[in-house]
Tab-separated table of C-alpha atoms in Angstrom:
chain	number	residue	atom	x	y	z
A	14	UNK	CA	0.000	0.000	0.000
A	15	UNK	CA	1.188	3.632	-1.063
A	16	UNK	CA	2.104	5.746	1.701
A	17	UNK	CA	2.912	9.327	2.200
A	18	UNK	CA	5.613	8.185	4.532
A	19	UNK	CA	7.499	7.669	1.820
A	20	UNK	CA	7.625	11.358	0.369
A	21	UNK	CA	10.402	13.055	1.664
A	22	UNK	CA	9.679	16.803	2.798
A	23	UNK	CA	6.988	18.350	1.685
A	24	UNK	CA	5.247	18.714	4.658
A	25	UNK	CA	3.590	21.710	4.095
A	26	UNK	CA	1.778	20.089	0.622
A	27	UNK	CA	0.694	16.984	2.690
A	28	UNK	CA	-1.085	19.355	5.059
A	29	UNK	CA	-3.105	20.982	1.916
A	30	UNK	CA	-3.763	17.460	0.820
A	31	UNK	CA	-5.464	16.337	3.908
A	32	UNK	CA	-7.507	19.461	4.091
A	33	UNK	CA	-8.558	18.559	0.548
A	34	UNK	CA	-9.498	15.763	1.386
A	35	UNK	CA	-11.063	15.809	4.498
A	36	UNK	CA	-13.566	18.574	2.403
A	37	UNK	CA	-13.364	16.991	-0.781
A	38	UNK	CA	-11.719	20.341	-2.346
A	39	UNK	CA	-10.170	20.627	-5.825
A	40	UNK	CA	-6.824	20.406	-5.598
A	41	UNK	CA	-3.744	22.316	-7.623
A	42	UNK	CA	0.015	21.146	-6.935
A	43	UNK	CA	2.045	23.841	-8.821
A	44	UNK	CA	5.885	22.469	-8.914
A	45	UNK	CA	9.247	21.387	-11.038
A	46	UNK	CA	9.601	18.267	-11.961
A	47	UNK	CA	11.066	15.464	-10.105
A	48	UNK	CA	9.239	17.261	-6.430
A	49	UNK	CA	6.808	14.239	-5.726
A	50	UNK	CA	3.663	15.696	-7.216
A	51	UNK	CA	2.633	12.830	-8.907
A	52	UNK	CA	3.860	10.446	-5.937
A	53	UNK	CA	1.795	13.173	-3.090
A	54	UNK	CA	-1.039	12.261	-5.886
A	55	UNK	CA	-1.112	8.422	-6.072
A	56	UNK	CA	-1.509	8.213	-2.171
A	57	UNK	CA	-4.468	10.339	-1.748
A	58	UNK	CA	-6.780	7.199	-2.167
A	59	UNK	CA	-5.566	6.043	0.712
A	60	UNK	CA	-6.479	8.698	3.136
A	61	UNK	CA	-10.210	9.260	1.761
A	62	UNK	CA	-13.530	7.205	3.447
A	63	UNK	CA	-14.472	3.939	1.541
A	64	UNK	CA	-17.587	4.665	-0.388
A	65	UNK	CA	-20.928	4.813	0.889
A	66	UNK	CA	-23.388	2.802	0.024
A	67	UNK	CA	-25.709	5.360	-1.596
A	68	UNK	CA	-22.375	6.241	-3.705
A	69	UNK	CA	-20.909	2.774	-4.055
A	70	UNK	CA	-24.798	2.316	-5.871
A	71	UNK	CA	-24.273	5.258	-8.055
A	72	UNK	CA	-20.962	4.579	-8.925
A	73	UNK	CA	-21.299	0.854	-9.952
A	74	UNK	CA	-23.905	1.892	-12.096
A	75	UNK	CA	-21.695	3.788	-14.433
A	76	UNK	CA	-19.116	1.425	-14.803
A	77	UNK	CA	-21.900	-1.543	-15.102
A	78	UNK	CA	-23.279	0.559	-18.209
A	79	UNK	CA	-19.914	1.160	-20.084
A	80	UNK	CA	-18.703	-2.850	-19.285
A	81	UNK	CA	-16.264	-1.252	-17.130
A	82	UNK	CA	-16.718	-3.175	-13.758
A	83	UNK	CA	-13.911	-5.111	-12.820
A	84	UNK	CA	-14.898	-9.426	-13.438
A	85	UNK	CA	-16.362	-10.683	-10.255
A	86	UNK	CA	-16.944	-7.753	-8.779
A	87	UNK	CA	-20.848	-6.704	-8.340
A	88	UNK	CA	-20.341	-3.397	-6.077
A	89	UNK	CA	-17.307	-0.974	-6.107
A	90	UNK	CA	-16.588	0.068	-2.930
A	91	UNK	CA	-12.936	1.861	-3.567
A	92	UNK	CA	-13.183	5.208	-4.856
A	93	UNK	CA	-12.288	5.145	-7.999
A	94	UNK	CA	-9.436	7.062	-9.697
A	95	UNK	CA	-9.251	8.426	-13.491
A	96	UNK	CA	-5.657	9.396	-14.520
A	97	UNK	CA	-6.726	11.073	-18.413
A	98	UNK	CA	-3.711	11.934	-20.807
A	99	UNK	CA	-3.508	15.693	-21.399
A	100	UNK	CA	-3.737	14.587	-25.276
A	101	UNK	CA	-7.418	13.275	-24.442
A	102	UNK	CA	-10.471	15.160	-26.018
A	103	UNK	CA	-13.669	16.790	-25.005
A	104	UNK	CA	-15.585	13.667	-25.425
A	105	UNK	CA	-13.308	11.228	-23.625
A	106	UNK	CA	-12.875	14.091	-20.897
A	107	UNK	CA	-16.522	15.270	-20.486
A	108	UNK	CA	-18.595	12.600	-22.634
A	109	UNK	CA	-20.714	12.483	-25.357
A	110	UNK	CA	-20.675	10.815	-29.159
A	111	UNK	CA	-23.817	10.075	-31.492
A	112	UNK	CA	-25.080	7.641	-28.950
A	113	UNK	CA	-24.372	9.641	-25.779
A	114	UNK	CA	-21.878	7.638	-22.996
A	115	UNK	CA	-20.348	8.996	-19.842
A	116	UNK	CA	-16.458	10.304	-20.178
A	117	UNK	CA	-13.592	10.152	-17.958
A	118	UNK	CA	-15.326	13.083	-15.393
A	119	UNK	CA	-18.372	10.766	-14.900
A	120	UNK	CA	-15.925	7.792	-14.448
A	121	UNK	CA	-14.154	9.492	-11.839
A	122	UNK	CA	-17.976	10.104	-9.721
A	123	UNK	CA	-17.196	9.854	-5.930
A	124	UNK	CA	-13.650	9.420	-6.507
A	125	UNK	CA	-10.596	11.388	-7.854
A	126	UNK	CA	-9.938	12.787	-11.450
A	127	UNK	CA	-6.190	13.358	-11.823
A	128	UNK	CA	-4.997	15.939	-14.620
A	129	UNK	CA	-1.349	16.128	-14.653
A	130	UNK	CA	0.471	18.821	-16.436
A	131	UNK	CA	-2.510	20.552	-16.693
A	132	UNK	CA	-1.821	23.891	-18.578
A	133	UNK	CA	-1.023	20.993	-21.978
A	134	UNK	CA	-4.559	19.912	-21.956
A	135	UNK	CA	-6.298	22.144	-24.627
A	136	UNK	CA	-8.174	25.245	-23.449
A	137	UNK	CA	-11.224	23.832	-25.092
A	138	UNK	CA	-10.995	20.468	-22.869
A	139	UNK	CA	-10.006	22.961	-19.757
A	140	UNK	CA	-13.157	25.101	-20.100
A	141	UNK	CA	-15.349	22.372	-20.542
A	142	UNK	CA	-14.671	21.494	-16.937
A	143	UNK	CA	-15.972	23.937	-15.365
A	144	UNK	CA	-19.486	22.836	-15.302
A	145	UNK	CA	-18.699	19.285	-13.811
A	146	UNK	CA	-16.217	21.514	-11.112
A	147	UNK	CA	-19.508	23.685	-10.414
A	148	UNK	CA	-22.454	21.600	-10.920
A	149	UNK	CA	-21.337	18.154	-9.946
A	150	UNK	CA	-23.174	16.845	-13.163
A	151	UNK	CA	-22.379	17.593	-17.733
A	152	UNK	CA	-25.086	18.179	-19.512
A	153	UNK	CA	-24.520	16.684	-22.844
A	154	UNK	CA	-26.672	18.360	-25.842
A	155	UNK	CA	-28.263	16.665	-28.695
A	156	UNK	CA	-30.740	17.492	-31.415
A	157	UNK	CA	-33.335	15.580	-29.802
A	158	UNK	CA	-33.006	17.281	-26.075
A	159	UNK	CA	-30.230	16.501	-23.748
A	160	UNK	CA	-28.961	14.133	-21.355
A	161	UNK	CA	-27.471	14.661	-17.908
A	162	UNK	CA	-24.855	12.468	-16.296
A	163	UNK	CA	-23.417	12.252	-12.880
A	164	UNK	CA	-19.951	14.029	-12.342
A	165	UNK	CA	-19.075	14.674	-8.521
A	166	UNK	CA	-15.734	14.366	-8.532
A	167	UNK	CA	-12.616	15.448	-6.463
A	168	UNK	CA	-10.158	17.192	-8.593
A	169	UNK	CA	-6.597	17.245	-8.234
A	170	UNK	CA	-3.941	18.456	-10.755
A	171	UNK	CA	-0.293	18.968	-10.872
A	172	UNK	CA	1.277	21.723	-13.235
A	173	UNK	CA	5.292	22.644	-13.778
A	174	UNK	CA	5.487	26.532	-13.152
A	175	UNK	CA	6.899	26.998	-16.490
A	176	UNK	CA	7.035	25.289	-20.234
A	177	UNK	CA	10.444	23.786	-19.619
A	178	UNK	CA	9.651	23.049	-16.094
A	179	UNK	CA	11.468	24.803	-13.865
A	180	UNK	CA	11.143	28.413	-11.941
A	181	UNK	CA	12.075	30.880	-14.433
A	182	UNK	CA	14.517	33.879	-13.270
A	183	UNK	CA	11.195	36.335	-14.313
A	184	UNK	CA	7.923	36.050	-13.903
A	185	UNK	CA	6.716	36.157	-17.548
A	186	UNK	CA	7.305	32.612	-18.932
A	187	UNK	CA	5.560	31.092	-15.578
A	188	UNK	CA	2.738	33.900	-16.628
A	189	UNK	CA	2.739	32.697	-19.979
A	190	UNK	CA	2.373	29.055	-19.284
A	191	UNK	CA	-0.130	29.195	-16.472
A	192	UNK	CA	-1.974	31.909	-18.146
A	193	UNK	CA	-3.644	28.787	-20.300
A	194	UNK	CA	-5.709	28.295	-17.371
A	195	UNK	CA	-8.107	30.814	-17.339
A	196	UNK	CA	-9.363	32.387	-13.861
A	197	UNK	CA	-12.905	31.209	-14.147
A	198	UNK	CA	-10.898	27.764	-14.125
A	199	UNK	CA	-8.819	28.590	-11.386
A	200	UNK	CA	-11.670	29.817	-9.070
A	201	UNK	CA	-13.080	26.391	-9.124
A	202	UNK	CA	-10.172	24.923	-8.181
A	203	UNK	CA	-10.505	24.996	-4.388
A	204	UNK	CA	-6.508	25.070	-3.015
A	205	UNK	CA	-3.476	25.757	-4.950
A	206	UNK	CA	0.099	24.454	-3.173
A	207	UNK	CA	3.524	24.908	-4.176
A	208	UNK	CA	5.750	21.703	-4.235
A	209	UNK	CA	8.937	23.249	-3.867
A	210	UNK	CA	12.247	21.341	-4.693
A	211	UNK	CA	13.096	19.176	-1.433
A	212	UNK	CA	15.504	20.217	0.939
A	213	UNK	CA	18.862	18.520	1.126
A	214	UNK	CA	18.423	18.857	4.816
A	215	UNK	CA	14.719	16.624	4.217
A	216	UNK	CA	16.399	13.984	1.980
A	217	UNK	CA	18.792	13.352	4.599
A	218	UNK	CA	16.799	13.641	7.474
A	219	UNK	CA	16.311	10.462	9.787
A	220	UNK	CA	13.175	11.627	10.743
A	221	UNK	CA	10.078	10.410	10.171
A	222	UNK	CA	7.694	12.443	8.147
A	223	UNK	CA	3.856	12.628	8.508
A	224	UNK	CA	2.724	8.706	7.716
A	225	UNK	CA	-1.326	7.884	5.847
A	226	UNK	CA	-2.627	7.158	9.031
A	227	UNK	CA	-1.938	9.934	10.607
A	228	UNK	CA	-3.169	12.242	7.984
A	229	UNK	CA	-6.304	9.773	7.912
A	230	UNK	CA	-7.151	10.162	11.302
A	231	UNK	CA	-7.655	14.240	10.490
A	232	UNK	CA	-9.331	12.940	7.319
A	233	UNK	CA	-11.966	11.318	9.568
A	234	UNK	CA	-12.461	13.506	12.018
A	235	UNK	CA	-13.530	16.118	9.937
A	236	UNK	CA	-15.293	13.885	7.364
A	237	UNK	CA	-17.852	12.806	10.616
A	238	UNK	CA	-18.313	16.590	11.247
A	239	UNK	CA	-19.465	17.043	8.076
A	240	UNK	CA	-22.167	14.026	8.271
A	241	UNK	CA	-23.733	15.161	11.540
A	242	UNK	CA	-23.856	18.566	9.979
A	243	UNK	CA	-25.269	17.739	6.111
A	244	UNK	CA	-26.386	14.289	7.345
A	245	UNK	CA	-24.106	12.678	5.071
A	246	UNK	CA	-25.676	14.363	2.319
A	247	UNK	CA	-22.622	16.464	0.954
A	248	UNK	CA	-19.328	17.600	2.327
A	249	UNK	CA	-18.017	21.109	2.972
A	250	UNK	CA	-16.773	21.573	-0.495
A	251	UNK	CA	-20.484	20.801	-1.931
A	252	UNK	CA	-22.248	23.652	0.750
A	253	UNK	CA	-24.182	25.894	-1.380
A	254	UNK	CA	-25.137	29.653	-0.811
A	255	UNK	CA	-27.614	28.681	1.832
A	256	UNK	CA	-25.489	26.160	4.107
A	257	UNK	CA	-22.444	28.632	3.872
A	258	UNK	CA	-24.582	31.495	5.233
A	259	UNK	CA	-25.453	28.543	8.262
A	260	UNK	CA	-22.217	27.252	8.230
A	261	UNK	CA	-19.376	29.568	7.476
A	262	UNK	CA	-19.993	32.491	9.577
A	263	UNK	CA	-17.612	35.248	10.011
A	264	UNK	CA	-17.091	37.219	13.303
A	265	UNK	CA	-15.977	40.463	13.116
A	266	UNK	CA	-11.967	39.744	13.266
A	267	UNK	CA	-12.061	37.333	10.718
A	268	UNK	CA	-14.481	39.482	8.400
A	269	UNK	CA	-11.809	42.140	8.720
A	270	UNK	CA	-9.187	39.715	7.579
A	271	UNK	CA	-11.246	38.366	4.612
A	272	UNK	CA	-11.599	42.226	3.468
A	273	UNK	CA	-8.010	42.641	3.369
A	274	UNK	CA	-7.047	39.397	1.296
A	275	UNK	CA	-10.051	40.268	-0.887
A	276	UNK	CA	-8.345	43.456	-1.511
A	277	UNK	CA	-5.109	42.263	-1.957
A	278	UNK	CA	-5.568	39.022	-3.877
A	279	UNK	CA	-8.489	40.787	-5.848
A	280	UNK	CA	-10.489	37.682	-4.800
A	281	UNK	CA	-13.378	36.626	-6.485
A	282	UNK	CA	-16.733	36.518	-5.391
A	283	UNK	CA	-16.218	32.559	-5.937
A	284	UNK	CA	-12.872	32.080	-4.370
A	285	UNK	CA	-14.835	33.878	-1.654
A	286	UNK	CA	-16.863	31.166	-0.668
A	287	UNK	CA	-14.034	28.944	-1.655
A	288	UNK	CA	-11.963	30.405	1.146
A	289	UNK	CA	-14.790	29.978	3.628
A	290	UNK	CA	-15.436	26.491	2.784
A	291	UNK	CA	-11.860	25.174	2.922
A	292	UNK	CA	-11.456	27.337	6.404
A	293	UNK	CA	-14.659	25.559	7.684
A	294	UNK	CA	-12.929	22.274	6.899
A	295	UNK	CA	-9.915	23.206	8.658
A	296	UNK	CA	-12.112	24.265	11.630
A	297	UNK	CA	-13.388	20.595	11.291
A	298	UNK	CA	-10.150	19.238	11.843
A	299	UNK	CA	-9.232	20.985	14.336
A	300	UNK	CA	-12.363	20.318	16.620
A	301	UNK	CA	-13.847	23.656	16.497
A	302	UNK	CA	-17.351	24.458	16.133
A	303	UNK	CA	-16.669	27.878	14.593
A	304	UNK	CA	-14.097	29.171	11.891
A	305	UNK	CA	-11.324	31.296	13.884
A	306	UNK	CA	-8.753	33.626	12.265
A	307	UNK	CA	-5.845	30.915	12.007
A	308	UNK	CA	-8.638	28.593	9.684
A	309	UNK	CA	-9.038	31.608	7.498
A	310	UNK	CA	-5.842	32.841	7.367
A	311	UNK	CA	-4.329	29.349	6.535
A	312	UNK	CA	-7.672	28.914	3.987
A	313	UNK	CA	-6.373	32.497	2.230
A	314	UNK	CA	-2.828	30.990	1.794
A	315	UNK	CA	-4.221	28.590	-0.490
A	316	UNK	CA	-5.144	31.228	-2.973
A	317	UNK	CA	-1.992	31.147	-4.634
A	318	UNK	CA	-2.683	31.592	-7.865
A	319	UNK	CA	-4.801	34.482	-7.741
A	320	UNK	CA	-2.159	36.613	-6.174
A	321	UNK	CA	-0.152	35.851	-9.730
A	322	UNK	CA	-2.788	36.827	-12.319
């Protein structure tokens, strides 16, 4: 079995992973290559809840209906995990053809979707996502009407900062590159993390970093918040404009600190609420019953990418 115990360093990204995954939040791991994204990415399955059996249901029926289910097996109850090539196209991403099927999105339902080297998927492909990342569903249009298909999925990408893939000395060929994804894109995308190049100091070290199971454990905790609180129904990253009003109230300290990232970052209405949710997840982990400045603080940090553009 994968385990994060096995990444060297990168302590900081694991922490952004477990909040991701403790509120099922998109994910963005912006880094040169050879940092671990792609090994940080493979072990993620292994911190997130089995299915439940309301999604284990939903699930299996995709995968029944393409022939996809695995022989012998009549209920999935692993989350599954689609890896797409950034060469892929709008139908095998999103779905569709003359007789309409489900794509890669709708394969990933109640599981993970992993797009690596994200900015080389065509813009096309890239905008297409957004309605899966907002609505949790594609809506596939033919002559004859249209057809809806399932699409909940957890995001998480990995990008180089640059075309060659490493840290240029100026800013412009990293703004170049990760201009291609656009910042309606980018809003949906819940928390952005650098994976910086590891420390010799961490490749070294003798000690121990953070293992699965402990990272699980946080996993858990806040993942039973959240089903007392939406009875099992959603999790924080699905909370709507209704439950965040309920949810993801501000006191006056941390409204003040919102209004200063918002004018710093130049925040979007949407990374907004994207802040509050992934603070309200952090409050989860942490125990606490309301979102204090050092959730929303940390929750801002994530924003990475919209201090760039």
């Amino acid at each position: 079995v994968l385990d994060f115990v096995d990444v060297r360093g990168q302590e900081a990204v694991k922490r952004a992973i477990t909040i991701a995954s403790a509120g099922a939040h998109n994910l963005l791991m912006i880094g040169p290559p050879g940092t671990g994204k792609t090994m940080l990415a493979q072990r993620i399955p292994g911190i997130l809840p089995p299915l439940s059996r309301g999604e284990s249901l939903e699930t299996t029926r995709i995968y029944s209906a393409l022939g996809l289910l695995p022989d012998g097996i009549a209920l999935m109850d692993e989350r599954p995990v689609r890896t797409p090539h950034h060469s892929a196209t709008a139908q095998a991403l999103i779905g569709g053809g003359t007789i309409p099927k489900p794509g890669e999105v709708s394969l990933a339902h109640h599981g993970i979707l992993f797009l690596d080297e994200l900015p080389e998927f065509s813009r096309y492909v890239l905008e297409m996502l957004r309605q899966p990342l907002e609505g949790g569903e594609v809506t596939i249009a033919r002559a004859h009407g249209s057809i809806k298909f399932p699409a909940n999925f957890m995001l998480v990408a990995a990008t180089n900062p640059t075309a060659s893939g490493y840290a240029a000395a100026d800013n412009r060929a990293r703004d170049k590159y990760l201009g291609k994804l656009s910042g309606p894109l980018l809003d949906r995308i819940d928390i952005h993390v650098e994976v910086p190049a590891v420390a010799y100091r961490d490749l070294t070290s003798k000690a121990a970093g953070t293992d699965s199971a402990t990272m699980r454990k946080s996993v858990d905790r806040a993942r039973e918040s959240q089903r007392k609180r939406f009875n099992g129904a959603i999790t924080n990253a699905g909370m709507d404009s209704r439950l965040l009003k309920q949810h993801c109230d501000l006191d006056d300290s941390c409204l003040l600190l919102m209004k200063q990232a918002m004018d710093e970052l130049g925040l979007s209405a949407r990374a907004y609420d994207k802040v509050r949710r992934v603070a309200r997840t952090i409050a989860d982990i942490d125990g606490s019953e309301k979102i204090r400045e050092q959730h929303l603080a940390e929750a801002v940090q994530y924003r990475l990418l919209d201090r760039r553009f």
